[in-house]
Amino acid sequence: MLVVKNLHVSVEGKPILKGVDLVVRPGEIHAIMGPNGSGKSTLAYTLMGHPAYDVEKKIITTNKPINTNKYQCKIMLDGKDLLHKTPDERARAGLFLAFQYPVSIEGISVQNFLRQATQTLGLQPKNGVLKFRQKLLHEVKRLGIPEELLRRSLNEGFSGGEKKRLEILQMAVLRPKYAVLDETDSGLDVDALKVVADGVNRMMAKNKTLGIILITHYQRLLRFIKPDVVHVMIDGRIVKSGGRELARELEREGYRKFLISH
Amino acid sequence: MVEIFVKKGARVQYTTVQNWYKTVYNLVTKRAWVEEEGEMVWTDFNMGSKLTMKYPSFFLAGKGARGETLSMAMAGAGQHQDTGSKAIHLAPHTTSTIVSKSVSRGGGRTSYRGLVSISPQARGSKSKVVCDALLLDPESRSDTYPTNRILCSDVSLAHEATVSKIGEEQLFYLMSRGLNEEAASKMIVSGFVEPLIKKLPLEYAIEMNRLIDLEMEGSVG
């Protein structure tokens, strides 16, 4: 279970998240929708432990001593505290983030990178490199990634679509327990979107306990990946949660209604 | 002191990997005389020493002679790697390429100091200089001191220099895939020098990679 409790986050002194609560159980898909600047990506980065995002560990609202326990913030993965962990420790605990803007690194080929990452996570199959490569090539084909991409420098000169597919490939290879997909749909055409969604659905089918947080701006992606829960995020808070119908409602009426009532 | 004479049509590649004690002053002269259609390649990797001043040079004396320097330097705390290359074009249609990459960390300092000199008779000559510096922390320093002395108008000369810092975003990206900070920094550094390492004979390439790993050990507090 991935538990986020009372998460307050600021960036360069500016409060962005103002108390987010979220529980994702194994096998669940949660969609977080919201307008630009509502704090969706901040949530993604904070979960993964980006150093520029300051988590307020205790919220003191008055000068009087208060029951801090009640206000304390938490990020827990299967009972393990993540809040005080570095990004690599969080990854090793089973968390994955598919980046909205994947970073490029010169001189490191995709395949070398994947090999080192899987070794670090202790995921190399016992019968070695060859098996790993076979599995990798299999995934690559299904995600429609040109094989030659594996030999190129990580994300360097990749198109937007290639980067997003590569994020999903990494997710497939690194086999997390919980994955956050940060606007994986942005900048993808419908065909690419289907391929990416297929990839996610395959992983869900293979690993029934995989929990996913889908961060998205549009309902488009949710036609291909069916969420169990939809949350609406406005101004750093989740203002409404519901089933799939909530996404359709958003599509129809936009975020205005929530902005006003909020 | 190293002096090399490259006769007509010959090719010489001279590779050096130095890792002196951090107390050594390493002041070296390396120069090559290159005759018609000859080629001289210096591959020069500087890791150790307190101060290195080294500028492998080539005198392109014969028509169509070529010279190339591939230089890599790494400076840690208390070190200054002042390196570069000199290309002296004395004959027509001569070509020089200088690629310099440096990594500074822990307050270390690297400098690129280079000369491209093209004499009046070196018509149709070409020179290309590329210097890339990578800084691992805010205390480290890198400077570039290029000198171009061009006395002939029929030439092509290119000079590119970049300085980059190891990015927080790059580190975060790699760490989010499970690599710890040290492994992530190592990966970024080895990617940075990879284009040069690729040009080394295999045994040297392996040795260089190990040396870089060693130098990077414990570099992350």
JSON list of N, CA, C and O in Angstrom, two decimals, chain A residues 50 88 91-92 96-97 99 103-104 106-108 113 116 120 155 167 170, chain B residues 101 168-170 172-180 187 190-192 194:
[
{"chain": "A", "resi": 50, "resn": "HIS", "atom": "N", "xyz": [12.71, 14.28, -4.96]},
{"chain": "A", "resi": 50, "resn": "HIS", "atom": "CA", "xyz": [13.54, 15.31, -5.57]},
{"chain": "A", "resi": 50, "resn": "HIS", "atom": "C", "xyz": [13.98, 16.34, -4.53]},
{"chain": "A", "resi": 50, "resn": "HIS", "atom": "O", "xyz": [13.17, 16.84, -3.75]},
{"chain": "A", "resi": 88, "resn": "ASP", "atom": "N", "xyz": [17.25, 7.01, -4.66]},
{"chain": "A", "resi": 88, "resn": "ASP", "atom": "CA", "xyz": [17.66, 5.64, -5.00]},
{"chain": "A", "resi": 88, "resn": "ASP", "atom": "C", "xyz": [17.12, 4.63, -4.00]},
{"chain": "A", "resi": 88, "resn": "ASP", "atom": "O", "xyz": [16.74, 3.52, -4.36]},
{"chain": "A", "resi": 91, "resn": "ALA", "atom": "N", "xyz": [13.61, 4.04, -4.95]},
{"chain": "A", "resi": 91, "resn": "ALA", "atom": "CA", "xyz": [13.53, 3.15, -6.11]},
{"chain": "A", "resi": 91, "resn": "ALA", "atom": "C", "xyz": [13.71, 1.71, -5.67]},
{"chain": "A", "resi": 91, "resn": "ALA", "atom": "O", "xyz": [13.00, 0.82, -6.12]},
{"chain": "A", "resi": 92, "resn": "ARG", "atom": "N", "xyz": [14.67, 1.50, -4.77]},
{"chain": "A", "resi": 92, "resn": "ARG", "atom": "CA", "xyz": [14.93, 0.13, -4.33]},
{"chain": "A", "resi": 92, "resn": "ARG", "atom": "C", "xyz": [13.79, -0.41, -3.48]},
{"chain": "A", "resi": 92, "resn": "ARG", "atom": "O", "xyz": [13.59, -1.62, -3.40]},
{"chain": "A", "resi": 96, "resn": "PHE", "atom": "N", "xyz": [8.60, 3.85, -8.68]},
{"chain": "A", "resi": 96, "resn": "PHE", "atom": "CA", "xyz": [9.10, 4.25, -10.00]},
{"chain": "A", "resi": 96, "resn": "PHE", "atom": "C", "xyz": [8.39, 5.51, -10.44]},
{"chain": "A", "resi": 96, "resn": "PHE", "atom": "O", "xyz": [7.21, 5.69, -10.19]},
{"chain": "A", "resi": 97, "resn": "LEU", "atom": "N", "xyz": [9.13, 6.37, -11.10]},
{"chain": "A", "resi": 97, "resn": "LEU", "atom": "CA", "xyz": [8.53, 7.58, -11.66]},
{"chain": "A", "resi": 97, "resn": "LEU", "atom": "C", "xyz": [8.83, 7.64, -13.16]},
{"chain": "A", "resi": 97, "resn": "LEU", "atom": "O", "xyz": [9.98, 7.61, -13.57]},
{"chain": "A", "resi": 99, "resn": "PHE", "atom": "N", "xyz": [9.00, 10.00, -16.02]},
{"chain": "A", "resi": 99, "resn": "PHE", "atom": "CA", "xyz": [9.15, 11.45, -16.05]},
{"chain": "A", "resi": 99, "resn": "PHE", "atom": "C", "xyz": [8.34, 12.09, -17.17]},
{"chain": "A", "resi": 99, "resn": "PHE", "atom": "O", "xyz": [8.22, 11.53, -18.26]},
{"chain": "A", "resi": 103, "resn": "VAL", "atom": "N", "xyz": [15.38, 13.12, -18.73]},
{"chain": "A", "resi": 103, "resn": "VAL", "atom": "CA", "xyz": [16.65, 13.84, -18.85]},
{"chain": "A", "resi": 103, "resn": "VAL", "atom": "C", "xyz": [17.58, 13.06, -19.77]},
{"chain": "A", "resi": 103, "resn": "VAL", "atom": "O", "xyz": [17.57, 11.84, -19.78]},
{"chain": "A", "resi": 104, "resn": "SER", "atom": "N", "xyz": [18.39, 13.77, -20.56]},
{"chain": "A", "resi": 104, "resn": "SER", "atom": "CA", "xyz": [19.31, 13.04, -21.44]},
{"chain": "A", "resi": 104, "resn": "SER", "atom": "C", "xyz": [20.71, 13.02, -20.83]},
{"chain": "A", "resi": 104, "resn": "SER", "atom": "O", "xyz": [21.10, 13.93, -20.11]},
{"chain": "A", "resi": 106, "resn": "GLU", "atom": "N", "xyz": [24.69, 12.09, -22.06]},
{"chain": "A", "resi": 106, "resn": "GLU", "atom": "CA", "xyz": [25.53, 11.74, -23.20]},
{"chain": "A", "resi": 106, "resn": "GLU", "atom": "C", "xyz": [26.49, 10.60, -22.85]},
{"chain": "A", "resi": 106, "resn": "GLU", "atom": "O", "xyz": [26.89, 10.43, -21.70]},
{"chain": "A", "resi": 107, "resn": "GLY", "atom": "N", "xyz": [26.79, 9.82, -23.87]},
{"chain": "A", "resi": 107, "resn": "GLY", "atom": "CA", "xyz": [27.82, 8.80, -23.70]},
{"chain": "A", "resi": 107, "resn": "GLY", "atom": "C", "xyz": [27.41, 7.54, -22.96]},
{"chain": "A", "resi": 107, "resn": "GLY", "atom": "O", "xyz": [28.19, 6.62, -22.82]},
{"chain": "A", "resi": 108, "resn": "ILE", "atom": "N", "xyz": [26.18, 7.51, -22.45]},
{"chain": "A", "resi": 108, "resn": "ILE", "atom": "CA", "xyz": [25.69, 6.30, -21.77]},
{"chain": "A", "resi": 108, "resn": "ILE", "atom": "C", "xyz": [24.58, 5.72, -22.61]},
{"chain": "A", "resi": 108, "resn": "ILE", "atom": "O", "xyz": [23.54, 6.34, -22.81]},
{"chain": "A", "resi": 113, "resn": "PHE", "atom": "N", "xyz": [22.75, 1.55, -19.51]},
{"chain": "A", "resi": 113, "resn": "PHE", "atom": "CA", "xyz": [22.02, 2.16, -18.41]},
{"chain": "A", "resi": 113, "resn": "PHE", "atom": "C", "xyz": [21.05, 1.16, -17.78]},
{"chain": "A", "resi": 113, "resn": "PHE", "atom": "O", "xyz": [21.00, 0.98, -16.57]},
{"chain": "A", "resi": 116, "resn": "GLN", "atom": "N", "xyz": [22.86, -1.56, -15.84]},
{"chain": "A", "resi": 116, "resn": "GLN", "atom": "CA", "xyz": [23.35, -1.14, -14.53]},
{"chain": "A", "resi": 116, "resn": "GLN", "atom": "C", "xyz": [22.20, -0.94, -13.53]},
{"chain": "A", "resi": 116, "resn": "GLN", "atom": "O", "xyz": [22.30, -1.31, -12.37]},
{"chain": "A", "resi": 120, "resn": "THR", "atom": "N", "xyz": [21.63, -2.95, -10.06]},
{"chain": "A", "resi": 120, "resn": "THR", "atom": "CA", "xyz": [21.51, -2.24, -8.79]},
{"chain": "A", "resi": 120, "resn": "THR", "atom": "C", "xyz": [20.27, -2.69, -8.03]},
{"chain": "A", "resi": 120, "resn": "THR", "atom": "O", "xyz": [20.28, -2.82, -6.82]},
{"chain": "A", "resi": 155, "resn": "ASN", "atom": "N", "xyz": [18.32, 9.05, -24.04]},
{"chain": "A", "resi": 155, "resn": "ASN", "atom": "CA", "xyz": [17.41, 10.17, -24.33]},
{"chain": "A", "resi": 155, "resn": "ASN", "atom": "C", "xyz": [18.00, 11.29, -25.18]},
{"chain": "A", "resi": 155, "resn": "ASN", "atom": "O", "xyz": [17.33, 12.28, -25.45]},
{"chain": "A", "resi": 167, "resn": "GLU", "atom": "N", "xyz": [10.46, 5.50, -21.16]},
{"chain": "A", "resi": 167, "resn": "GLU", "atom": "CA", "xyz": [10.08, 5.52, -19.74]},
{"chain": "A", "resi": 167, "resn": "GLU", "atom": "C", "xyz": [9.28, 4.26, -19.41]},
{"chain": "A", "resi": 167, "resn": "GLU", "atom": "O", "xyz": [9.48, 3.64, -18.37]},
{"chain": "A", "resi": 170, "resn": "GLN", "atom": "N", "xyz": [11.51, 1.27, -19.30]},
{"chain": "A", "resi": 170, "resn": "GLN", "atom": "CA", "xyz": [12.23, 1.21, -18.01]},
{"chain": "A", "resi": 170, "resn": "GLN", "atom": "C", "xyz": [11.32, 0.65, -16.92]},
{"chain": "A", "resi": 170, "resn": "GLN", "atom": "O", "xyz": [11.75, -0.16, -16.10]},
{"chain": "B", "resi": 101, "resn": "LYS", "atom": "N", "xyz": [38.78, 17.31, -23.07]},
{"chain": "B", "resi": 101, "resn": "LYS", "atom": "CA", "xyz": [37.69, 17.16, -22.11]},
{"chain": "B", "resi": 101, "resn": "LYS", "atom": "C", "xyz": [38.26, 17.19, -20.71]},
{"chain": "B", "resi": 101, "resn": "LYS", "atom": "O", "xyz": [39.30, 16.55, -20.45]},
{"chain": "B", "resi": 168, "resn": "GLU", "atom": "N", "xyz": [21.60, 18.60, -11.30]},
{"chain": "B", "resi": 168, "resn": "GLU", "atom": "CA", "xyz": [20.76, 18.02, -10.27]},
{"chain": "B", "resi": 168, "resn": "GLU", "atom": "C", "xyz": [19.71, 17.12, -10.92]},
{"chain": "B", "resi": 168, "resn": "GLU", "atom": "O", "xyz": [19.40, 16.05, -10.41]},
{"chain": "B", "resi": 169, "resn": "GLU", "atom": "N", "xyz": [19.21, 17.56, -12.08]},
{"chain": "B", "resi": 169, "resn": "GLU", "atom": "CA", "xyz": [18.16, 16.79, -12.74]},
{"chain": "B", "resi": 169, "resn": "GLU", "atom": "C", "xyz": [18.68, 15.46, -13.27]},
{"chain": "B", "resi": 169, "resn": "GLU", "atom": "O", "xyz": [18.00, 14.45, -13.22]},
{"chain": "B", "resi": 170, "resn": "GLN", "atom": "N", "xyz": [19.93, 15.50, -13.80]},
{"chain": "B", "resi": 170, "resn": "GLN", "atom": "CA", "xyz": [20.52, 14.24, -14.28]},
{"chain": "B", "resi": 170, "resn": "GLN", "atom": "C", "xyz": [20.73, 13.27, -13.12]},
{"chain": "B", "resi": 170, "resn": "GLN", "atom": "O", "xyz": [20.43, 12.08, -13.22]},
{"chain": "B", "resi": 172, "resn": "PHE", "atom": "N", "xyz": [19.15, 13.22, -10.27]},
{"chain": "B", "resi": 172, "resn": "PHE", "atom": "CA", "xyz": [17.85, 12.76, -9.77]},
{"chain": "B", "resi": 172, "resn": "PHE", "atom": "C", "xyz": [17.29, 11.67, -10.68]},
{"chain": "B", "resi": 172, "resn": "PHE", "atom": "O", "xyz": [16.77, 10.66, -10.21]},
{"chain": "B", "resi": 173, "resn": "TYR", "atom": "N", "xyz": [17.42, 11.88, -11.97]},
{"chain": "B", "resi": 173, "resn": "TYR", "atom": "CA", "xyz": [16.89, 10.90, -12.93]},
{"chain": "B", "resi": 173, "resn": "TYR", "atom": "C", "xyz": [17.54, 9.53, -12.71]},
{"chain": "B", "resi": 173, "resn": "TYR", "atom": "O", "xyz": [16.87, 8.51, -12.59]},
{"chain": "B", "resi": 174, "resn": "LEU", "atom": "N", "xyz": [18.87, 9.53, -12.64]},
{"chain": "B", "resi": 174, "resn": "LEU", "atom": "CA", "xyz": [19.57, 8.25, -12.46]},
{"chain": "B", "resi": 174, "resn": "LEU", "atom": "C", "xyz": [19.27, 7.64, -11.10]},
{"chain": "B", "resi": 174, "resn": "LEU", "atom": "O", "xyz": [19.10, 6.43, -10.97]},
{"chain": "B", "resi": 175, "resn": "MET", "atom": "N", "xyz": [19.21, 8.50, -10.07]},
{"chain": "B", "resi": 175, "resn": "MET", "atom": "CA", "xyz": [18.93, 7.96, -8.73]},
{"chain": "B", "resi": 175, "resn": "MET", "atom": "C", "xyz": [17.52, 7.40, -8.64]},
{"chain": "B", "resi": 175, "resn": "MET", "atom": "O", "xyz": [17.28, 6.42, -7.93]},
{"chain": "B", "resi": 176, "resn": "SER", "atom": "N", "xyz": [16.59, 7.99, -9.40]},
{"chain": "B", "resi": 176, "resn": "SER", "atom": "CA", "xyz": [15.22, 7.47, -9.36]},
{"chain": "B", "resi": 176, "resn": "SER", "atom": "C", "xyz": [15.15, 6.07, -9.97]},
{"chain": "B", "resi": 176, "resn": "SER", "atom": "O", "xyz": [14.14, 5.39, -9.88]},
{"chain": "B", "resi": 177, "resn": "ARG", "atom": "N", "xyz": [16.24, 5.67, -10.63]},
{"chain": "B", "resi": 177, "resn": "ARG", "atom": "CA", "xyz": [16.29, 4.31, -11.17]},
{"chain": "B", "resi": 177, "resn": "ARG", "atom": "C", "xyz": [17.09, 3.37, -10.29]},
{"chain": "B", "resi": 177, "resn": "ARG", "atom": "O", "xyz": [17.47, 2.27, -10.69]},
{"chain": "B", "resi": 178, "resn": "GLY", "atom": "N", "xyz": [17.44, 3.86, -9.09]},
{"chain": "B", "resi": 178, "resn": "GLY", "atom": "CA", "xyz": [18.06, 2.97, -8.11]},
{"chain": "B", "resi": 178, "resn": "GLY", "atom": "C", "xyz": [19.55, 3.16, -7.92]},
{"chain": "B", "resi": 178, "resn": "GLY", "atom": "O", "xyz": [20.14, 2.58, -7.01]},
{"chain": "B", "resi": 179, "resn": "LEU", "atom": "N", "xyz": [20.20, 3.97, -8.76]},
{"chain": "B", "resi": 179, "resn": "LEU", "atom": "CA", "xyz": [21.64, 4.19, -8.59]},
{"chain": "B", "resi": 179, "resn": "LEU", "atom": "C", "xyz": [21.86, 5.17, -7.44]},
{"chain": "B", "resi": 179, "resn": "LEU", "atom": "O", "xyz": [21.17, 6.18, -7.35]},
{"chain": "B", "resi": 180, "resn": "ASN", "atom": "N", "xyz": [22.84, 4.87, -6.57]},
{"chain": "B", "resi": 180, "resn": "ASN", "atom": "CA", "xyz": [23.10, 5.84, -5.52]},
{"chain": "B", "resi": 180, "resn": "ASN", "atom": "C", "xyz": [23.87, 7.02, -6.10]},
{"chain": "B", "resi": 180, "resn": "ASN", "atom": "O", "xyz": [24.27, 7.02, -7.26]},
{"chain": "B", "resi": 187, "resn": "MET", "atom": "N", "xyz": [28.50, 7.55, -13.49]},
{"chain": "B", "resi": 187, "resn": "MET", "atom": "CA", "xyz": [27.91, 7.27, -14.80]},
{"chain": "B", "resi": 187, "resn": "MET", "atom": "C", "xyz": [27.93, 8.52, -15.67]},
{"chain": "B", "resi": 187, "resn": "MET", "atom": "O", "xyz": [28.26, 8.45, -16.86]},
{"chain": "B", "resi": 190, "resn": "SER", "atom": "N", "xyz": [31.58, 9.10, -16.76]},
{"chain": "B", "resi": 190, "resn": "SER", "atom": "CA", "xyz": [32.09, 8.17, -17.76]},
{"chain": "B", "resi": 190, "resn": "SER", "atom": "C", "xyz": [31.40, 8.39, -19.10]},
{"chain": "B", "resi": 190, "resn": "SER", "atom": "O", "xyz": [32.02, 8.21, -20.16]},
{"chain": "B", "resi": 191, "resn": "GLY", "atom": "N", "xyz": [30.16, 8.83, -19.07]},
{"chain": "B", "resi": 191, "resn": "GLY", "atom": "CA", "xyz": [29.49, 9.18, -20.32]},
{"chain": "B", "resi": 191, "resn": "GLY", "atom": "C", "xyz": [30.13, 10.38, -20.98]},
{"chain": "B", "resi": 191, "resn": "GLY", "atom": "O", "xyz": [30.27, 10.45, -22.20]},
{"chain": "B", "resi": 192, "resn": "PHE", "atom": "N", "xyz": [30.55, 11.32, -20.15]},
{"chain": "B", "resi": 192, "resn": "PHE", "atom": "CA", "xyz": [31.17, 12.55, -20.64]},
{"chain": "B", "resi": 192, "resn": "PHE", "atom": "C", "xyz": [32.50, 12.26, -21.35]},
{"chain": "B", "resi": 192, "resn": "PHE", "atom": "O", "xyz": [32.79, 12.83, -22.40]},
{"chain": "B", "resi": 194, "resn": "GLU", "atom": "N", "xyz": [33.39, 9.32, -22.54]},
{"chain": "B", "resi": 194, "resn": "GLU", "atom": "CA", "xyz": [33.28, 8.14, -23.40]},
{"chain": "B", "resi": 194, "resn": "GLU", "atom": "C", "xyz": [33.77, 8.37, -24.84]},
{"chain": "B", "resi": 194, "resn": "GLU", "atom": "O", "xyz": [34.49, 7.52, -25.38]}
]
